[in-house]
Amino acid sequence: MAGLLERCRILMSSVHTGRRPLRHRADPEPERERRARTGDAHGPPHGPAEPRRPAPGLRSFAAQAFAVQMVMLLVLIVAAGAVLVLETRNNSLADARHRTRSVAESFASAPGTAQALDSRDPTAILQPRAEETRKRTGVAFVVVYRPDGIRLTHPDPALIGKHVIGPYKQAAEGRPFTEVITASHGPAVDSIVPVFRPDGSVAGVVDVAITLGTVNTTVERQLPVLLGGVGGALVLATCGSAWASRRLRRQTHGLGHVELTRMYEHHDAVLHSVREGVLVLSGEGRLLLANDEARRLLDLPADAEGRRIADLGLEPRVAGLLSSGRVASDEVLLAGDRLLIVNTRLTDLAGGPAGSVTTLRDTTEVRALSGRVEEAQERLRLLYDAGVRLGTTLDVVRTAEELAEVAVPRFADLVTVELLDPVLRGDEPTDTADMRRTVILGDSLDPPVFPVGGRITWMPGTPMAAALETGHAVLEADLGTARDWRVQNPETAARILDHGIRSLIAVPMRARGVLLGLADFWRTDRRSPFEDDDLSLAEELVARAAVSVDNARRYTHAHGVAVSLQRSLLPRGRPEQDAMEVAHRYLPAQAGVGGDWFDVIPLPGARVALVVGDVVGHGLHAAATMGRLRTAVLNFSALDLPPDEILVHLDELVTRIDQDRAAEAETDTVTGATCLYAIYDPAGGRCTVASAGHPGPALVRPDGAVLFPEVPASPPLGLAAGLPVETAELDPAEGSLLVLYTDGLVEDRDRDIGTGLALLRDALAGRPDRSPEETCRAVIDAVLPPRPSDDVALLVARTRLLDPADVVEWDVPRDTASVAPVRAACARQLDAWGLEEVGFETELMLSELVTNAIRYGSEPIHVRLLRDRDLICEVSDGSSTSPHPRRAALTDEGGRGLFLVAQLARRWGTRYTPHGKVIWTEQPLHGGAARPGGDLGDLLLDQWDDEAL
């Protein structure tokens, strides 16, 4: 811009002096002939034209230019020569480094070098080789020395056996290096390389050097060639510059630099070739010159030049600026329907004539282009926001809502999304046109479209049906003229039009080539209708949403399968038992099903076991592992083992599972599980608890106080490495609540376990009268995180005690004569309980068990009768030997007692205690169960055959 204004200022100067700018001419001869014909004052009117001599200024200018060129060439050539010399020197030095390094490494790795260093006389072997190598390669020396620095070879034999002076320890440690040193013969390039034995240790060091004098000799040999090249380049450059200057003078026909400048600023090249309007005004406000672009922009008349600005009929603001005589920079003015940027400069600032030069630039197209750029940028921002906001959750409906939230109101005034029913359930979509309206989002509260949840089948001919059929977006710019669209539901279509909705884009939602649903974008008459350019943007938005919807659908399917598996492996109901009133909850995590489980297991002796566990990890693998552990717990519980032994067996099982998966090269191993196992005995009110890496229980006393009893900590299952498990003994009062839970209830990524336990304490405190079911509900409402990241298992049990009248105990001396009194006492107690019909069977089983304890057990011997859902008979002694039923031979006098017990009792078994064992039996209170062997008399007679009788 500044150059253009300067050229216009010079042009205006020529206009004021009355001289026309020179036009381009290749030869000045026509000008001299014109002067001869017209009698110009600058030449004789009739005489012959003399050849024009170069102006004196041109000669001095040419000489100066030639001198400057020569100085510049000389400097460049000298610099290039110096660079070549330095480059040659550096290349020679690099070659010396490479040469010494190669010789040293070759000598060090040569066959026999390492063996020679370990021989008795390494010098005798290596000295000839080193001298031969030095002479053959032309290096200064090849020296071999031990790691401690004692020379073994040297060109001067007197130095053999002497200690090396200089750095060598780095090479002795196995790291070669190259450096420039100062030797006895002057500076040299020295490479030191270690010699390795086959085992990798350093046997010695090889030192190879070459003096810099040898390197400089190579450079000096090349220096004449380089200097000759520099001199030749200087001569060629001088001749070339002289030839160029001579040719320039000949081609310009002796014109001076002033005339050449004026020719360069010719007004045809400056004024009529640029895309800017140029106006030259005099100091009186008259238009002296206007180029074609200025005439077009301002609609100037043909005779505008020479007239005053005020008489040209311009816009007032434009005319005022041009007539003001002030400087203007990038002022924006409106001229008709054009938006102009105006710049004005004065021409008398450097002693020129009074006046001004004005340039005009049309920005109308730039403004329109800027609008399109802004629109494109807005679309890019919309796509960027869609990429950030879509798919933030793995929920199908929420992902569809996110699509609507991105599009409203930046792209559409109303968005509706319909999805196939299988997609909403997480199943693989089917090829059907039946959809369900999933999302409605618009700038109005009650848009007149089909409601959410309704099933929609699009009729043929509608834009939606066309989009589903073609697989591409369909634009309906004016819904008022679309008749097929109204066929679907004329009343709804009329309400939509009355609402002001005028334009629609229907886009099928596809992922992996499978149809998932349909997205509809609507615009009202408050904004411009959709255009063809909007189709690609709508398709891109829906394509991104479709990927997220499909991912959410897949996750929903996998999550549903895992939840189904998890729930199928958990208890379906509550087992029949009277020791506790139990309620439970299981809530899978939203991010994925885990391996949490719980169990309530009735045990012999009216006892009950409470189990809560958690497998590390999520998904089907964790759920399947949970099922295996729960099954193992049930099997171990059937053996009537104490809690610590059950956890030890579970630890071995988890370790074996991990080993099996590691052997199968599976990456998703269990890597541990936690478990809390508690056994409650309602007869004494004692609860025995053991934990393997699991949070301890909470105990709510009848007065409402909440305690977290200390349970000895043990490592999680699979990580205990055979460590013993300790137990804790609790004595909860009748009516207390035992609360067992997994860590997902009290711990989350947004809060620590201390905060969760405090919330649990607050939820349990102060309401001891609540039932276990109400307690579960209150705990879940108060403690559960809004979006739990882990499964939650909760088990609440209210303790009960057996009525003392339902428990009878006797101590039995170790004497067979004591069997009859115990049997009689048992009969009396059964009569008192009203259980006469099972009296004989119970007496028979009790006498057999007591007799076995007296004969094969040890003291103390104890008998206990419990009346619960069943009649329970327990005989304990101090021996840990377990009896086994067998069929006695014909000649055996005994051996038939346990067989009778097994036939008469509904269940029987052995439970080991720290002080011995307990043999127990269970039978119906009123003898309702049928015996497998038939009548009792027949059962007794079956023990002998006819001969024996």
PDB file of C-alpha atoms in Angstrom, residues 129-301:
ATOM      1  CA  ARG A 129      51.057 -57.806  15.274  1.00  0.00           C
ATOM      2  CA  ALA A 130      50.891 -54.232  16.590  1.00  0.00           C
ATOM      3  CA  GLU A 131      53.913 -53.079  14.570  1.00  0.00           C
ATOM      4  CA  GLU A 132      52.616 -54.765  11.452  1.00  0.00           C
ATOM      5  CA  THR A 133      49.239 -53.085  11.906  1.00  0.00           C
ATOM      6  CA  ARG A 134      50.861 -49.673  12.509  1.00  0.00           C
ATOM      7  CA  LYS A 135      52.939 -49.874   9.347  1.00  0.00           C
ATOM      8  CA  ARG A 136      50.118 -51.200   7.230  1.00  0.00           C
ATOM      9  CA  THR A 137      47.554 -48.582   8.337  1.00  0.00           C
ATOM     10  CA  GLY A 138      49.908 -45.582   8.635  1.00  0.00           C
ATOM     11  CA  VAL A 139      48.902 -44.661  12.193  1.00  0.00           C
ATOM     12  CA  ALA A 140      51.321 -43.194  14.736  1.00  0.00           C
ATOM     13  CA  PHE A 141      51.265 -46.129  17.102  1.00  0.00           C
ATOM     14  CA  VAL A 142      49.294 -49.218  18.159  1.00  0.00           C
ATOM     15  CA  VAL A 143      49.711 -49.816  21.889  1.00  0.00           C
ATOM     16  CA  VAL A 144      48.179 -52.645  23.888  1.00  0.00           C
ATOM     17  CA  TYR A 145      48.120 -52.510  27.687  1.00  0.00           C
ATOM     18  CA  ARG A 146      46.517 -54.313  30.514  1.00  0.00           C
ATOM     19  CA  PRO A 147      43.433 -52.951  32.352  1.00  0.00           C
ATOM     20  CA  ASP A 148      45.774 -51.669  35.072  1.00  0.00           C
ATOM     21  CA  GLY A 149      47.608 -49.436  32.545  1.00  0.00           C
ATOM     22  CA  ILE A 150      50.862 -51.491  31.954  1.00  0.00           C
ATOM     23  CA  ARG A 151      51.938 -51.359  28.318  1.00  0.00           C
ATOM     24  CA  LEU A 152      52.373 -54.685  26.531  1.00  0.00           C
ATOM     25  CA  THR A 153      53.312 -53.278  23.086  1.00  0.00           C
ATOM     26  CA  HIS A 154      54.807 -49.981  21.849  1.00  0.00           C
ATOM     27  CA  PRO A 155      56.845 -48.787  18.822  1.00  0.00           C
ATOM     28  CA  ASP A 156      59.577 -47.919  21.367  1.00  0.00           C
ATOM     29  CA  PRO A 157      60.402 -51.219  23.102  1.00  0.00           C
ATOM     30  CA  ALA A 158      61.860 -49.279  26.027  1.00  0.00           C
ATOM     31  CA  LEU A 159      58.367 -48.184  27.000  1.00  0.00           C
ATOM     32  CA  ILE A 160      56.982 -51.721  27.147  1.00  0.00           C
ATOM     33  CA  GLY A 161      56.116 -52.614  30.739  1.00  0.00           C
ATOM     34  CA  LYS A 162      55.760 -48.945  31.694  1.00  0.00           C
ATOM     35  CA  HIS A 163      52.547 -47.463  33.052  1.00  0.00           C
ATOM     36  CA  VAL A 164      50.362 -45.490  30.663  1.00  0.00           C
ATOM     37  CA  ILE A 165      50.056 -41.767  31.254  1.00  0.00           C
ATOM     38  CA  GLY A 166      46.629 -40.471  30.314  1.00  0.00           C
ATOM     39  CA  PRO A 167      42.963 -41.450  30.531  1.00  0.00           C
ATOM     40  CA  TYR A 168      42.287 -45.117  30.008  1.00  0.00           C
ATOM     41  CA  LYS A 169      40.003 -46.205  32.895  1.00  0.00           C
ATOM     42  CA  GLN A 170      36.839 -45.628  30.868  1.00  0.00           C
ATOM     43  CA  ALA A 171      38.028 -48.178  28.287  1.00  0.00           C
ATOM     44  CA  ALA A 172      39.209 -50.489  31.075  1.00  0.00           C
ATOM     45  CA  GLU A 173      35.611 -50.467  32.317  1.00  0.00           C
ATOM     46  CA  GLY A 174      34.352 -51.544  28.895  1.00  0.00           C
ATOM     47  CA  ARG A 175      33.462 -48.163  27.299  1.00  0.00           C
ATOM     48  CA  PRO A 176      35.513 -47.167  24.192  1.00  0.00           C
ATOM     49  CA  PHE A 177      36.226 -43.491  23.436  1.00  0.00           C
ATOM     50  CA  THR A 178      38.088 -41.221  21.025  1.00  0.00           C
ATOM     51  CA  GLU A 179      39.679 -37.869  21.862  1.00  0.00           C
ATOM     52  CA  VAL A 180      42.369 -35.393  20.753  1.00  0.00           C
ATOM     53  CA  ILE A 181      45.462 -35.572  22.963  1.00  0.00           C
ATOM     54  CA  THR A 182      48.893 -33.985  23.120  1.00  0.00           C
ATOM     55  CA  ALA A 183      51.491 -36.676  22.531  1.00  0.00           C
ATOM     56  CA  SER A 184      55.265 -36.556  22.289  1.00  0.00           C
ATOM     57  CA  HIS A 185      54.983 -35.935  18.534  1.00  0.00           C
ATOM     58  CA  GLY A 186      52.409 -33.176  18.975  1.00  0.00           C
ATOM     59  CA  PRO A 187      48.575 -33.191  18.937  1.00  0.00           C
ATOM     60  CA  ALA A 188      47.060 -36.492  17.896  1.00  0.00           C
ATOM     61  CA  VAL A 189      43.689 -38.245  17.543  1.00  0.00           C
ATOM     62  CA  ASP A 190      43.611 -41.136  20.006  1.00  0.00           C
ATOM     63  CA  SER A 191      41.068 -44.020  20.077  1.00  0.00           C
ATOM     64  CA  ILE A 192      41.031 -46.413  23.031  1.00  0.00           C
ATOM     65  CA  VAL A 193      38.995 -49.644  22.751  1.00  0.00           C
ATOM     66  CA  PRO A 194      38.592 -52.470  25.313  1.00  0.00           C
ATOM     67  CA  VAL A 195      39.324 -56.106  24.478  1.00  0.00           C
ATOM     68  CA  PHE A 196      36.562 -58.374  25.748  1.00  0.00           C
ATOM     69  CA  ARG A 197      36.878 -61.994  26.761  1.00  0.00           C
ATOM     70  CA  PRO A 198      34.121 -64.423  25.694  1.00  0.00           C
ATOM     71  CA  ASP A 199      32.488 -64.008  29.122  1.00  0.00           C
ATOM     72  CA  GLY A 200      32.196 -60.225  28.616  1.00  0.00           C
ATOM     73  CA  SER A 201      35.026 -59.159  30.969  1.00  0.00           C
ATOM     74  CA  VAL A 202      37.784 -56.770  29.830  1.00  0.00           C
ATOM     75  CA  ALA A 203      41.094 -58.510  29.069  1.00  0.00           C
ATOM     76  CA  GLY A 204      43.000 -55.404  27.992  1.00  0.00           C
ATOM     77  CA  VAL A 205      42.929 -52.129  26.093  1.00  0.00           C
ATOM     78  CA  VAL A 206      44.022 -51.211  22.538  1.00  0.00           C
ATOM     79  CA  ASP A 207      45.228 -47.626  21.987  1.00  0.00           C
ATOM     80  CA  VAL A 208      45.609 -46.346  18.385  1.00  0.00           C
ATOM     81  CA  ALA A 209      46.610 -42.767  17.542  1.00  0.00           C
ATOM     82  CA  ILE A 210      47.429 -40.677  14.480  1.00  0.00           C
ATOM     83  CA  THR A 211      49.093 -37.277  14.706  1.00  0.00           C
ATOM     84  CA  LEU A 212      47.384 -34.101  13.526  1.00  0.00           C
ATOM     85  CA  GLY A 213      50.473 -33.388  11.470  1.00  0.00           C
ATOM     86  CA  THR A 214      49.529 -36.272   9.238  1.00  0.00           C
ATOM     87  CA  VAL A 215      46.015 -34.880   9.018  1.00  0.00           C
ATOM     88  CA  ASN A 216      47.289 -31.381   8.194  1.00  0.00           C
ATOM     89  CA  THR A 217      49.520 -32.816   5.493  1.00  0.00           C
ATOM     90  CA  THR A 218      46.407 -34.052   3.733  1.00  0.00           C
ATOM     91  CA  VAL A 219      44.823 -30.630   4.023  1.00  0.00           C
ATOM     92  CA  GLU A 220      47.984 -28.894   2.752  1.00  0.00           C
ATOM     93  CA  ARG A 221      48.024 -31.169  -0.283  1.00  0.00           C
ATOM     94  CA  GLN A 222      44.465 -30.090  -1.074  1.00  0.00           C
ATOM     95  CA  LEU A 223      45.046 -26.391  -0.317  1.00  0.00           C
ATOM     96  CA  PRO A 224      46.567 -25.456  -3.743  1.00  0.00           C
ATOM     97  CA  VAL A 225      43.593 -26.993  -5.468  1.00  0.00           C
ATOM     98  CA  LEU A 226      41.206 -25.053  -3.249  1.00  0.00           C
ATOM     99  CA  LEU A 227      43.076 -21.766  -3.733  1.00  0.00           C
ATOM    100  CA  GLY A 228      43.176 -22.331  -7.436  1.00  0.00           C
ATOM    101  CA  GLY A 229      39.463 -22.890  -7.485  1.00  0.00           C
ATOM    102  CA  VAL A 230      38.882 -19.726  -5.470  1.00  0.00           C
ATOM    103  CA  GLY A 231      41.077 -17.698  -7.863  1.00  0.00           C
ATOM    104  CA  GLY A 232      39.321 -19.123 -10.864  1.00  0.00           C
ATOM    105  CA  ALA A 233      35.942 -18.332  -9.385  1.00  0.00           C
ATOM    106  CA  LEU A 234      37.088 -14.745  -8.745  1.00  0.00           C
ATOM    107  CA  VAL A 235      38.254 -14.322 -12.340  1.00  0.00           C
ATOM    108  CA  LEU A 236      35.038 -15.791 -13.718  1.00  0.00           C
ATOM    109  CA  ALA A 237      32.924 -13.615 -11.444  1.00  0.00           C
ATOM    110  CA  THR A 238      34.829 -10.477 -12.497  1.00  0.00           C
ATOM    111  CA  CYS A 239      34.422 -11.243 -16.171  1.00  0.00           C
ATOM    112  CA  GLY A 240      30.762 -12.087 -15.683  1.00  0.00           C
ATOM    113  CA  SER A 241      30.028  -8.870 -13.779  1.00  0.00           C
ATOM    114  CA  ALA A 242      31.797  -6.772 -16.427  1.00  0.00           C
ATOM    115  CA  TRP A 243      29.894  -8.538 -19.173  1.00  0.00           C
ATOM    116  CA  ALA A 244      26.566  -8.054 -17.348  1.00  0.00           C
ATOM    117  CA  SER A 245      27.199  -4.323 -16.812  1.00  0.00           C
ATOM    118  CA  ARG A 246      28.133  -3.820 -20.447  1.00  0.00           C
ATOM    119  CA  ARG A 247      25.082  -5.720 -21.620  1.00  0.00           C
ATOM    120  CA  LEU A 248      22.826  -3.705 -19.261  1.00  0.00           C
ATOM    121  CA  ARG A 249      24.071  -0.419 -20.703  1.00  0.00           C
ATOM    122  CA  ARG A 250      23.556  -1.708 -24.228  1.00  0.00           C
ATOM    123  CA  GLN A 251      20.021  -2.944 -23.535  1.00  0.00           C
ATOM    124  CA  THR A 252      18.935   0.347 -21.893  1.00  0.00           C
ATOM    125  CA  HIS A 253      20.305   2.371 -24.845  1.00  0.00           C
ATOM    126  CA  GLY A 254      22.114   4.705 -22.516  1.00  0.00           C
ATOM    127  CA  LEU A 255      19.109   5.770 -20.439  1.00  0.00           C
ATOM    128  CA  GLY A 256      19.837   7.055 -16.926  1.00  0.00           C
ATOM    129  CA  HIS A 257      18.419   5.698 -13.724  1.00  0.00           C
ATOM    130  CA  VAL A 258      15.905   8.576 -13.419  1.00  0.00           C
ATOM    131  CA  GLU A 259      14.337   7.743 -16.744  1.00  0.00           C
ATOM    132  CA  LEU A 260      14.316   4.066 -15.865  1.00  0.00           C
ATOM    133  CA  THR A 261      12.466   4.850 -12.597  1.00  0.00           C
ATOM    134  CA  ARG A 262       9.853   6.881 -14.421  1.00  0.00           C
ATOM    135  CA  MET A 263       9.411   4.093 -16.925  1.00  0.00           C
ATOM    136  CA  TYR A 264       8.966   1.605 -14.030  1.00  0.00           C
ATOM    137  CA  GLU A 265       6.271   3.842 -12.572  1.00  0.00           C
ATOM    138  CA  HIS A 266       4.367   4.041 -15.812  1.00  0.00           C
ATOM    139  CA  HIS A 267       0.744   4.824 -15.039  1.00  0.00           C
ATOM    140  CA  ASP A 268      -0.613   1.991 -17.193  1.00  0.00           C
ATOM    141  CA  ALA A 269       1.168  -0.590 -15.009  1.00  0.00           C
ATOM    142  CA  VAL A 270       0.387   1.137 -11.733  1.00  0.00           C
ATOM    143  CA  LEU A 271      -3.076   2.537 -12.208  1.00  0.00           C
ATOM    144  CA  HIS A 272      -4.868   0.221 -14.599  1.00  0.00           C
ATOM    145  CA  SER A 273      -3.472  -3.167 -13.532  1.00  0.00           C
ATOM    146  CA  VAL A 274      -4.199  -3.099  -9.811  1.00  0.00           C
ATOM    147  CA  ARG A 275      -7.465  -4.231  -8.168  1.00  0.00           C
ATOM    148  CA  GLU A 276      -7.661  -1.015  -6.156  1.00  0.00           C
ATOM    149  CA  GLY A 277      -9.143   2.283  -7.177  1.00  0.00           C
ATOM    150  CA  VAL A 278      -6.710   5.236  -7.341  1.00  0.00           C
ATOM    151  CA  LEU A 279      -7.689   8.912  -7.278  1.00  0.00           C
ATOM    152  CA  VAL A 280      -5.249  11.856  -7.629  1.00  0.00           C
ATOM    153  CA  LEU A 281      -6.637  15.198  -6.444  1.00  0.00           C
ATOM    154  CA  SER A 282      -5.181  18.674  -6.644  1.00  0.00           C
ATOM    155  CA  GLY A 283      -4.899  21.044  -3.751  1.00  0.00           C
ATOM    156  CA  GLU A 284      -8.077  22.781  -4.937  1.00  0.00           C
ATOM    157  CA  GLY A 285     -10.108  19.578  -4.698  1.00  0.00           C
ATOM    158  CA  ARG A 286     -10.216  18.779  -8.402  1.00  0.00           C
ATOM    159  CA  LEU A 287      -9.914  15.249  -9.724  1.00  0.00           C
ATOM    160  CA  LEU A 288      -6.712  15.036 -11.745  1.00  0.00           C
ATOM    161  CA  LEU A 289      -6.584  11.274 -12.381  1.00  0.00           C
ATOM    162  CA  ALA A 290      -8.786   8.206 -11.778  1.00  0.00           C
ATOM    163  CA  ASN A 291      -8.045   4.648 -12.847  1.00  0.00           C
ATOM    164  CA  ASP A 292     -10.623   2.218 -14.207  1.00  0.00           C
ATOM    165  CA  GLU A 293     -11.209   0.507 -10.822  1.00  0.00           C
ATOM    166  CA  ALA A 294     -11.981   3.858  -9.153  1.00  0.00           C
ATOM    167  CA  ARG A 295     -14.426   4.748 -11.893  1.00  0.00           C
ATOM    168  CA  ARG A 296     -16.196   1.414 -11.410  1.00  0.00           C
ATOM    169  CA  LEU A 297     -16.372   1.615  -7.624  1.00  0.00           C
ATOM    170  CA  LEU A 298     -17.614   5.235  -7.507  1.00  0.00           C
ATOM    171  CA  ASP A 299     -19.627   5.192 -10.790  1.00  0.00           C
ATOM    172  CA  LEU A 300     -17.712   8.252 -12.051  1.00  0.00           C
ATOM    173  CA  PRO A 301     -18.806   9.916 -15.287  1.00  0.00           C
TER     174      PRO A 301
END
